[in-house]
Amino acid sequence: MMGHHRTSYSSNTIPLDPTIPISSVQHLLVDVDFFKRAKNPGGVNKPQLFKKHRKSRQLKSLQSSQVWKNGKRDAQVLQMEEWFPSIAQPLSAPASHPNARGKAKSASNISMQSLSLRQHAPVSYKNDCPESDIGKYFYKLPGELRNRIYRLAVLQETKTVEVTTKPETCSQGACVHTKTSFNVPGIANTCRQMRWEVMPIFVAENPTWAFDAGVVHNCCVGNTIRSLGDYADLIPQFELAINRPLWNRDSFTEYATYRFTLFPPKHPIANGQWALVQNEEEGRVICDCAPRKLLMAMDSQREPVGKAVITFVESEEWADFVWRVRKTKQQHNHLLRCKKCGEVVFNN
């Protein structure tokens, strides 16, 4: 007959010290019910954390299959793809079908590429060359030979890249110089890898980038340089042209062209600072004190070449200088002289 069982403690099992009061060990002398679990039909309640989750039918079938018990890892992956079609399948995985278990590929015919799930794209750095399909045979050529072909294609005979525009092209609509494809050779628009290889040669090995009067008057220089991105920092020198109409009373005679060459600090002529030089074959040198004030600010800021030139050509001082030169119609010998530099000045 089952009942309560009281555990007896004797002096042989628990040695007691007469100096210790019995009240201090009273909590040890408790009734222990060894049949409490047997009396409760439901057993001891388990915490929610340790309760087993209900398995799905697919998971039960998968775990009871021979592939899951004795198969290899590759076969188990294919088996999971059949039972769980909601998971993104690899490139060459078989289509999910209830009867596709018998037609599964063997482990020996499975490649690691077909088993790989979606992976994150590798991190690309600024100086990493992008890989593109630039041709079956051209890609196999050595880099030195490809550079030689690039030089034959993009280097100008005059060693000058002439940025020109037709009259009223950008003044009556959107500027066409904002597009990179318009400002670079067609070979640079083939693919990303070819642009990455040919652009440094096209930008840096052409000594001069000349912007004609139409581009300067329509304020397209900044858009052209901005479209080149970081490649604009490789331009050796910038040549800006301004046309001034000459009139004899009421009749137009000709245009007087003034060319200003802007040298970055890295150029040998600049000696570590921005330099502005006038190149005029007919000796029509004018006062350029106003643009030179901008060079002092450019030397102090030390910005990248492309960003500094954009700041220069889009400044209010340069726009006012170009406007005054274009507006003046008098002959060269009828104009006043600058008190600082002694050259002809336009103060109209």
mmCIF file of C-alpha atoms in Angstrom:
data_model
loop_
_atom_site.group_PDB
_atom_site.id
_atom_site.type_symbol
_atom_site.label_atom_id
_atom_site.label_comp_id
_atom_site.label_asym_id
_atom_site.label_seq_id
_atom_site.Cartn_x
_atom_site.Cartn_y
_atom_site.Cartn_z
ATOM 1 C CA MET A 1 0.000 0.000 0.000
ATOM 2 C CA MET A 2 1.474 3.293 -1.089
ATOM 3 C CA GLY A 3 1.453 6.179 1.351
ATOM 4 C CA HIS A 4 3.550 8.877 2.836
ATOM 5 C CA HIS A 5 7.034 7.848 3.794
ATOM 6 C CA ARG A 6 8.857 9.794 6.476
ATOM 7 C CA THR A 7 12.590 9.814 6.273
ATOM 8 C CA SER A 8 14.173 9.078 9.599
ATOM 9 C CA TYR A 9 17.444 10.616 10.585
ATOM 10 C CA SER A 10 19.611 9.037 13.272
ATOM 11 C CA SER A 11 22.811 10.011 14.929
ATOM 12 C CA ASN A 12 24.650 7.457 12.789
ATOM 13 C CA THR A 13 23.781 9.165 9.491
ATOM 14 C CA ILE A 14 23.718 12.816 10.549
ATOM 15 C CA PRO A 15 26.229 13.644 13.262
ATOM 16 C CA LEU A 16 24.866 16.425 15.476
ATOM 17 C CA ASP A 17 26.823 18.779 17.591
ATOM 18 C CA PRO A 18 25.185 19.279 21.011
ATOM 19 C CA THR A 19 26.176 22.930 20.899
ATOM 20 C CA ILE A 20 24.057 23.581 17.761
ATOM 21 C CA PRO A 21 20.399 24.317 18.565
ATOM 22 C CA ILE A 22 17.821 22.055 16.943
ATOM 23 C CA SER A 23 15.932 25.037 15.525
ATOM 24 C CA SER A 24 18.800 25.870 13.138
ATOM 25 C CA VAL A 25 18.428 22.545 11.264
ATOM 26 C CA GLN A 26 14.673 22.281 11.456
ATOM 27 C CA HIS A 27 14.257 23.128 7.762
ATOM 28 C CA LEU A 28 16.254 20.017 6.845
ATOM 29 C CA LEU A 29 13.839 17.672 8.566
ATOM 30 C CA VAL A 30 11.001 17.841 6.033
ATOM 31 C CA ASP A 31 8.701 15.217 4.603
ATOM 32 C CA VAL A 32 9.832 14.044 1.184
ATOM 33 C CA ASP A 33 7.109 12.619 -1.041
ATOM 34 C CA PHE A 34 8.819 10.310 -3.531
ATOM 35 C CA PHE A 35 5.487 9.395 -5.187
ATOM 36 C CA LYS A 36 4.295 12.916 -6.016
ATOM 37 C CA ARG A 37 5.118 12.517 -9.725
ATOM 38 C CA ALA A 38 3.310 9.167 -9.861
ATOM 39 C CA LYS A 39 0.149 10.661 -8.367
ATOM 40 C CA ASN A 40 -0.014 13.417 -10.986
ATOM 41 C CA PRO A 41 -1.151 11.811 -14.307
ATOM 42 C CA GLY A 42 -0.097 14.846 -16.346
ATOM 43 C CA GLY A 43 3.395 14.867 -14.941
ATOM 44 C CA VAL A 44 5.381 17.931 -14.052
ATOM 45 C CA ASN A 45 4.627 20.913 -16.280
ATOM 46 C CA LYS A 46 7.546 21.793 -18.517
ATOM 47 C CA PRO A 47 8.550 25.391 -19.188
ATOM 48 C CA GLN A 48 7.396 26.825 -22.500
ATOM 49 C CA LEU A 49 10.982 27.116 -23.689
ATOM 50 C CA PHE A 50 11.598 23.356 -23.508
ATOM 51 C CA LYS A 51 8.390 22.246 -25.153
ATOM 52 C CA LYS A 52 8.796 20.499 -28.471
ATOM 53 C CA HIS A 53 7.410 22.338 -31.455
ATOM 54 C CA ARG A 54 5.005 20.577 -33.693
ATOM 55 C CA LYS A 55 6.769 19.294 -36.777
ATOM 56 C CA SER A 56 5.378 19.932 -40.195
ATOM 57 C CA ARG A 57 4.468 17.054 -42.469
ATOM 58 C CA GLN A 58 7.258 17.939 -44.876
ATOM 59 C CA LEU A 59 9.849 17.992 -42.114
ATOM 60 C CA LYS A 60 8.714 14.630 -40.743
ATOM 61 C CA SER A 61 8.881 13.055 -44.193
ATOM 62 C CA LEU A 62 12.272 14.599 -44.800
ATOM 63 C CA GLN A 63 13.765 13.308 -41.555
ATOM 64 C CA SER A 64 12.361 9.837 -42.090
ATOM 65 C CA SER A 65 13.707 9.556 -45.635
ATOM 66 C CA GLN A 66 16.806 7.504 -46.384
ATOM 67 C CA VAL A 67 18.531 10.474 -47.971
ATOM 68 C CA TRP A 68 18.352 12.379 -44.710
ATOM 69 C CA LYS A 69 19.542 9.442 -42.619
ATOM 70 C CA ASN A 70 22.245 7.901 -44.793
ATOM 71 C CA GLY A 71 22.666 10.283 -47.723
ATOM 72 C CA LYS A 72 25.436 12.755 -48.351
ATOM 73 C CA ARG A 73 25.257 16.487 -47.909
ATOM 74 C CA ASP A 74 24.712 17.248 -51.597
ATOM 75 C CA ALA A 75 21.788 14.860 -51.851
ATOM 76 C CA GLN A 76 20.255 16.287 -48.674
ATOM 77 C CA VAL A 77 20.364 19.787 -50.141
ATOM 78 C CA LEU A 78 18.504 18.642 -53.244
ATOM 79 C CA GLN A 79 15.999 16.800 -51.070
ATOM 80 C CA MET A 80 15.315 19.964 -49.074
ATOM 81 C CA GLU A 81 14.746 21.888 -52.298
ATOM 82 C CA GLU A 82 12.081 19.390 -53.301
ATOM 83 C CA TRP A 83 10.264 19.490 -49.972
ATOM 84 C CA PHE A 84 10.603 23.241 -49.418
ATOM 85 C CA PRO A 85 10.056 24.906 -52.819
ATOM 86 C CA SER A 86 9.547 28.336 -51.222
ATOM 87 C CA ILE A 87 13.301 28.641 -50.643
ATOM 88 C CA ALA A 88 15.165 30.372 -53.504
ATOM 89 C CA GLN A 89 16.573 27.606 -55.680
ATOM 90 C CA PRO A 90 20.098 27.656 -57.140
ATOM 91 C CA LEU A 91 20.764 28.276 -60.804
ATOM 92 C CA SER A 92 20.830 24.682 -62.024
ATOM 93 C CA ALA A 93 18.611 23.017 -59.410
ATOM 94 C CA PRO A 94 15.823 20.728 -60.715
ATOM 95 C CA ALA A 95 12.251 22.014 -60.733
ATOM 96 C CA SER A 96 10.155 21.243 -57.658
ATOM 97 C CA HIS A 97 7.709 18.418 -58.356
ATOM 98 C CA PRO A 98 6.122 15.807 -56.071
ATOM 99 C CA ASN A 99 7.472 12.969 -58.224
ATOM 100 C CA ALA A 100 10.909 14.463 -58.703
ATOM 101 C CA ARG A 101 12.575 12.524 -55.875
ATOM 102 C CA GLY A 102 13.469 9.586 -58.068
ATOM 103 C CA LYS A 103 14.921 11.830 -60.757
ATOM 104 C CA ALA A 104 17.267 13.729 -58.448
ATOM 105 C CA LYS A 105 20.830 14.103 -59.608
ATOM 106 C CA SER A 106 23.479 11.995 -58.009
ATOM 107 C CA ALA A 107 25.948 13.602 -55.666
ATOM 108 C CA SER A 108 28.784 13.119 -58.146
ATOM 109 C CA ASN A 109 27.047 15.244 -60.809
ATOM 110 C CA ILE A 110 26.365 18.196 -58.531
ATOM 111 C CA SER A 111 28.683 21.177 -58.729
ATOM 112 C CA MET A 112 29.273 23.608 -55.906
ATOM 113 C CA GLN A 113 28.110 26.436 -58.154
ATOM 114 C CA SER A 114 24.672 24.822 -58.545
ATOM 115 C CA LEU A 115 24.341 24.392 -54.773
ATOM 116 C CA SER A 116 25.356 27.907 -53.821
ATOM 117 C CA LEU A 117 22.518 30.157 -52.774
ATOM 118 C CA ARG A 118 22.341 33.866 -53.407
ATOM 119 C CA GLN A 119 25.508 35.572 -52.277
ATOM 120 C CA HIS A 120 26.324 39.214 -51.738
ATOM 121 C CA ALA A 121 28.224 40.937 -54.519
ATOM 122 C CA PRO A 122 31.921 41.474 -53.748
ATOM 123 C CA VAL A 123 32.879 44.910 -52.538
ATOM 124 C CA SER A 124 34.313 46.994 -55.394
ATOM 125 C CA TYR A 125 36.875 49.626 -54.666
ATOM 126 C CA LYS A 126 37.621 52.805 -56.572
ATOM 127 C CA ASN A 127 40.772 51.462 -58.242
ATOM 128 C CA ASP A 128 39.416 48.001 -59.056
ATOM 129 C CA CYS A 129 39.119 47.341 -62.773
ATOM 130 C CA PRO A 130 35.568 46.225 -63.678
ATOM 131 C CA GLU A 131 35.404 43.030 -65.701
ATOM 132 C CA SER A 132 33.377 43.227 -68.914
ATOM 133 C CA ASP A 133 33.066 41.350 -72.171
ATOM 134 C CA ILE A 134 35.420 43.430 -74.334
ATOM 135 C CA GLY A 135 35.846 40.795 -76.990
ATOM 136 C CA LYS A 136 37.018 37.226 -77.204
ATOM 137 C CA TYR A 137 40.423 38.022 -78.666
ATOM 138 C CA PHE A 138 40.989 41.623 -77.563
ATOM 139 C CA TYR A 139 40.728 40.580 -73.930
ATOM 140 C CA LYS A 140 43.566 38.071 -74.379
ATOM 141 C CA LEU A 141 46.011 40.733 -75.587
ATOM 142 C CA PRO A 142 48.643 41.904 -73.100
ATOM 143 C CA GLY A 143 47.969 45.162 -71.313
ATOM 144 C CA GLU A 144 50.888 46.912 -73.031
ATOM 145 C CA LEU A 145 49.516 46.044 -76.471
ATOM 146 C CA ARG A 146 46.013 47.177 -75.528
ATOM 147 C CA ASN A 147 47.404 50.509 -74.286
ATOM 148 C CA ARG A 148 49.182 50.982 -77.598
ATOM 149 C CA ILE A 149 45.901 50.464 -79.441
ATOM 150 C CA TYR A 150 44.205 52.919 -77.108
ATOM 151 C CA ARG A 151 46.853 55.565 -77.805
ATOM 152 C CA LEU A 152 46.363 55.202 -81.549
ATOM 153 C CA ALA A 153 42.629 55.650 -81.064
ATOM 154 C CA VAL A 154 42.357 58.548 -78.583
ATOM 155 C CA LEU A 155 45.549 60.623 -78.761
ATOM 156 C CA GLN A 156 45.189 63.673 -80.988
ATOM 157 C CA GLU A 157 47.802 64.614 -83.571
ATOM 158 C CA THR A 158 47.769 68.200 -82.299
ATOM 159 C CA LYS A 159 48.106 66.971 -78.698
ATOM 160 C CA THR A 160 45.002 69.000 -77.890
ATOM 161 C CA VAL A 161 41.482 67.916 -77.029
ATOM 162 C CA GLU A 162 39.241 70.567 -78.565
ATOM 163 C CA VAL A 163 35.917 70.961 -76.780
ATOM 164 C CA THR A 164 33.696 72.853 -79.219
ATOM 165 C CA THR A 165 30.038 73.539 -79.779
ATOM 166 C CA LYS A 166 27.937 74.827 -82.622
ATOM 167 C CA PRO A 167 26.379 78.293 -82.320
ATOM 168 C CA GLU A 168 23.249 78.366 -80.163
ATOM 169 C CA THR A 169 23.505 74.662 -79.338
ATOM 170 C CA CYS A 170 23.488 74.892 -75.543
ATOM 171 C CA SER A 171 22.063 78.413 -75.207
ATOM 172 C CA GLN A 172 18.560 77.506 -76.394
ATOM 173 C CA GLY A 173 18.070 74.189 -74.614
ATOM 174 C CA ALA A 174 19.679 71.613 -72.376
ATOM 175 C CA CYS A 175 23.461 71.565 -72.349
ATOM 176 C CA VAL A 176 24.807 68.602 -74.297
ATOM 177 C CA HIS A 177 28.112 68.716 -72.400
ATOM 178 C CA THR A 178 26.546 67.198 -69.290
ATOM 179 C CA LYS A 179 26.669 63.727 -70.881
ATOM 180 C CA THR A 180 29.885 61.782 -70.499
ATOM 181 C CA SER A 181 29.227 59.907 -73.738
ATOM 182 C CA PHE A 182 29.251 63.239 -75.614
ATOM 183 C CA ASN A 183 32.615 64.369 -74.215
ATOM 184 C CA VAL A 184 34.670 61.163 -74.503
ATOM 185 C CA PRO A 185 35.635 59.051 -77.549
ATOM 186 C CA GLY A 186 33.313 56.324 -78.715
ATOM 187 C CA ILE A 187 35.764 53.604 -77.669
ATOM 188 C CA ALA A 188 35.286 54.688 -74.047
ATOM 189 C CA ASN A 189 31.544 54.021 -74.337
ATOM 190 C CA THR A 190 31.995 50.360 -75.310
ATOM 191 C CA CYS A 191 31.975 48.885 -71.811
ATOM 192 C CA ARG A 192 33.031 49.719 -68.276
ATOM 193 C CA GLN A 193 36.354 47.893 -68.433
ATOM 194 C CA MET A 194 37.385 49.580 -71.667
ATOM 195 C CA ARG A 195 36.445 52.985 -70.260
ATOM 196 C CA TRP A 196 38.473 52.221 -67.142
ATOM 197 C CA GLU A 197 41.502 51.404 -69.295
ATOM 198 C CA VAL A 198 41.266 54.111 -71.975
ATOM 199 C CA MET A 199 40.138 57.169 -69.994
ATOM 200 C CA PRO A 200 43.451 57.818 -68.157
ATOM 201 C CA ILE A 201 45.270 57.719 -71.506
ATOM 202 C CA PHE A 202 42.768 60.020 -73.199
ATOM 203 C CA VAL A 203 42.672 62.559 -70.363
ATOM 204 C CA ALA A 204 46.270 62.654 -69.152
ATOM 205 C CA GLU A 205 48.335 62.053 -72.297
ATOM 206 C CA ASN A 206 46.665 64.812 -74.323
ATOM 207 C CA PRO A 207 48.626 67.798 -72.970
ATOM 208 C CA THR A 208 45.942 70.464 -73.482
ATOM 209 C CA TRP A 209 42.183 70.610 -73.154
ATOM 210 C CA ALA A 210 41.039 73.632 -75.181
ATOM 211 C CA PHE A 211 37.540 75.073 -74.697
ATOM 212 C CA ASP A 212 36.487 77.314 -77.558
ATOM 213 C CA ALA A 213 34.662 80.619 -77.175
ATOM 214 C CA GLY A 214 31.231 79.063 -77.684
ATOM 215 C CA VAL A 215 31.729 76.651 -74.781
ATOM 216 C CA VAL A 216 33.067 79.425 -72.524
ATOM 217 C CA HIS A 217 30.330 81.921 -73.434
ATOM 218 C CA ASN A 218 27.554 79.390 -72.776
ATOM 219 C CA CYS A 219 29.106 78.339 -69.429
ATOM 220 C CA CYS A 220 29.587 74.726 -70.566
ATOM 221 C CA VAL A 221 33.129 74.303 -69.214
ATOM 222 C CA GLY A 222 31.927 73.267 -65.761
ATOM 223 C CA ASN A 223 29.492 70.724 -67.200
ATOM 224 C CA THR A 224 32.227 69.179 -69.344
ATOM 225 C CA ILE A 225 34.648 68.791 -66.450
ATOM 226 C CA ARG A 226 31.916 67.557 -64.140
ATOM 227 C CA SER A 227 30.948 64.827 -66.615
ATOM 228 C CA LEU A 228 34.491 63.409 -66.512
ATOM 229 C CA GLY A 229 34.309 62.721 -62.784
ATOM 230 C CA ASP A 230 37.609 61.928 -61.091
ATOM 231 C CA TYR A 231 39.371 61.685 -64.461
ATOM 232 C CA ALA A 232 39.278 65.502 -64.652
ATOM 233 C CA ASP A 233 42.027 65.596 -62.020
ATOM 234 C CA LEU A 234 44.421 64.134 -64.626
ATOM 235 C CA ILE A 235 44.044 66.967 -67.168
ATOM 236 C CA PRO A 236 47.470 68.668 -67.566
ATOM 237 C CA GLN A 237 46.208 72.156 -68.503
ATOM 238 C CA PHE A 238 43.030 74.014 -69.442
ATOM 239 C CA GLU A 239 42.771 76.581 -72.242
ATOM 240 C CA LEU A 240 39.824 79.008 -72.187
ATOM 241 C CA ALA A 241 38.993 81.221 -75.194
ATOM 242 C CA ILE A 242 36.954 84.443 -75.261
ATOM 243 C CA ASN A 243 35.867 86.221 -78.445
ATOM 244 C CA ARG A 244 35.423 90.008 -78.521
ATOM 245 C CA PRO A 245 33.804 91.596 -81.602
ATOM 246 C CA LEU A 246 35.672 94.496 -83.204
ATOM 247 C CA TRP A 247 33.662 97.216 -84.931
ATOM 248 C CA ASN A 248 34.661 100.077 -87.196
ATOM 249 C CA ARG A 249 31.858 102.533 -86.586
ATOM 250 C CA ASP A 250 28.762 100.549 -87.656
ATOM 251 C CA SER A 251 30.484 97.739 -89.540
ATOM 252 C CA PHE A 252 31.803 94.523 -87.982
ATOM 253 C CA THR A 253 35.439 93.781 -88.822
ATOM 254 C CA GLU A 254 36.559 90.665 -86.927
ATOM 255 C CA TYR A 255 36.704 88.813 -83.623
ATOM 256 C CA ALA A 256 39.574 89.358 -81.240
ATOM 257 C CA THR A 257 40.254 86.044 -79.503
ATOM 258 C CA TYR A 258 41.840 85.986 -76.054
ATOM 259 C CA ARG A 259 43.141 82.660 -74.760
ATOM 260 C CA PHE A 260 43.876 81.966 -71.110
ATOM 261 C CA THR A 261 45.720 78.802 -70.086
ATOM 262 C CA LEU A 262 45.121 77.556 -66.554
ATOM 263 C CA PHE A 263 47.911 75.367 -65.140
ATOM 264 C CA PRO A 264 47.273 73.129 -62.096
ATOM 265 C CA PRO A 265 49.857 73.123 -59.271
ATOM 266 C CA LYS A 266 51.302 69.776 -60.456
ATOM 267 C CA HIS A 267 52.355 71.280 -63.808
ATOM 268 C CA PRO A 268 56.079 72.185 -64.103
ATOM 269 C CA ILE A 269 55.221 75.742 -65.136
ATOM 270 C CA ALA A 270 53.000 76.311 -62.104
ATOM 271 C CA ASN A 271 55.681 75.529 -59.466
ATOM 272 C CA GLY A 272 53.201 74.180 -56.948
ATOM 273 C CA GLN A 273 50.572 76.934 -57.376
ATOM 274 C CA TRP A 274 47.792 77.685 -59.813
ATOM 275 C CA ALA A 275 48.997 79.772 -62.765
ATOM 276 C CA LEU A 276 47.135 81.739 -65.446
ATOM 277 C CA VAL A 277 48.957 82.598 -68.688
ATOM 278 C CA GLN A 278 47.652 84.499 -71.732
ATOM 279 C CA ASN A 279 48.455 83.048 -75.151
ATOM 280 C CA GLU A 280 47.752 85.642 -77.819
ATOM 281 C CA GLU A 281 49.596 85.526 -81.128
ATOM 282 C CA GLU A 282 48.719 89.090 -82.181
ATOM 283 C CA GLY A 283 49.855 90.651 -78.919
ATOM 284 C CA ARG A 284 46.378 91.520 -77.682
ATOM 285 C CA VAL A 285 47.097 91.058 -73.992
ATOM 286 C CA ILE A 286 44.444 92.374 -71.634
ATOM 287 C CA CYS A 287 44.252 92.939 -67.899
ATOM 288 C CA ASP A 288 43.562 89.697 -66.030
ATOM 289 C CA CYS A 289 43.820 90.991 -62.470
ATOM 290 C CA ALA A 290 40.244 89.933 -61.668
ATOM 291 C CA PRO A 291 40.711 86.237 -62.571
ATOM 292 C CA ARG A 292 44.054 86.118 -60.774
ATOM 293 C CA LYS A 293 42.351 86.952 -57.494
ATOM 294 C CA LEU A 294 40.525 83.643 -57.795
ATOM 295 C CA LEU A 295 43.836 81.775 -58.040
ATOM 296 C CA MET A 296 44.823 82.940 -54.569
ATOM 297 C CA ALA A 297 41.677 81.372 -53.119
ATOM 298 C CA MET A 298 42.292 78.177 -55.089
ATOM 299 C CA ASP A 299 45.840 77.922 -53.715
ATOM 300 C CA SER A 300 44.605 78.259 -50.143
ATOM 301 C CA GLN A 301 41.785 75.698 -50.429
ATOM 302 C CA ARG A 302 43.843 72.941 -52.123
ATOM 303 C CA GLU A 303 40.878 71.209 -53.724
ATOM 304 C CA PRO A 304 41.144 68.519 -56.422
ATOM 305 C CA VAL A 305 41.958 69.845 -59.879
ATOM 306 C CA GLY A 306 38.562 69.166 -61.418
ATOM 307 C CA LYS A 307 36.609 70.656 -58.533
ATOM 308 C CA ALA A 308 38.865 73.719 -58.385
ATOM 309 C CA VAL A 309 38.465 74.458 -62.111
ATOM 310 C CA ILE A 310 34.686 74.106 -61.831
ATOM 311 C CA THR A 311 34.711 76.624 -58.986
ATOM 312 C CA PHE A 312 36.851 78.967 -61.116
ATOM 313 C CA VAL A 313 34.751 78.933 -64.303
ATOM 314 C CA GLU A 314 31.412 79.060 -62.447
ATOM 315 C CA SER A 315 32.353 81.960 -60.165
ATOM 316 C CA GLU A 316 30.733 85.378 -60.468
ATOM 317 C CA GLU A 317 34.121 87.048 -60.978
ATOM 318 C CA TRP A 318 34.913 84.956 -64.058
ATOM 319 C CA ALA A 319 31.398 85.405 -65.484
ATOM 320 C CA ASP A 320 31.665 89.189 -65.040
ATOM 321 C CA PHE A 321 35.112 89.192 -66.661
ATOM 322 C CA VAL A 322 33.854 87.269 -69.710
ATOM 323 C CA TRP A 323 30.818 89.546 -70.021
ATOM 324 C CA ARG A 324 32.917 92.734 -69.938
ATOM 325 C CA VAL A 325 35.326 91.407 -72.580
ATOM 326 C CA ARG A 326 32.502 90.409 -74.935
ATOM 327 C CA LYS A 327 30.631 93.678 -74.468
ATOM 328 C CA THR A 328 33.498 96.024 -75.347
ATOM 329 C CA LYS A 329 33.493 96.941 -79.058
ATOM 330 C CA GLN A 330 36.265 99.554 -79.195
ATOM 331 C CA GLN A 331 39.567 99.001 -80.883
ATOM 332 C CA HIS A 332 42.460 97.811 -78.792
ATOM 333 C CA ASN A 333 44.389 101.092 -78.928
ATOM 334 C CA HIS A 334 41.372 103.152 -77.784
ATOM 335 C CA LEU A 335 41.009 101.449 -74.398
ATOM 336 C CA LEU A 336 42.345 102.449 -70.992
ATOM 337 C CA ARG A 337 45.265 100.778 -69.220
ATOM 338 C CA CYS A 338 45.225 99.080 -65.846
ATOM 339 C CA LYS A 339 47.188 100.982 -63.209
ATOM 340 C CA LYS A 340 48.390 97.761 -61.611
ATOM 341 C CA CYS A 341 49.516 95.603 -64.552
ATOM 342 C CA GLY A 342 49.618 98.217 -67.335
ATOM 343 C CA GLU A 343 47.501 96.175 -69.772
ATOM 344 C CA VAL A 344 44.222 97.048 -71.456
ATOM 345 C CA VAL A 345 41.300 96.945 -69.048
ATOM 346 C CA PHE A 346 37.564 96.674 -69.774
ATOM 347 C CA ASN A 347 35.568 98.734 -67.279
ATOM 348 C CA ASN A 348 32.441 99.313 -69.350
#
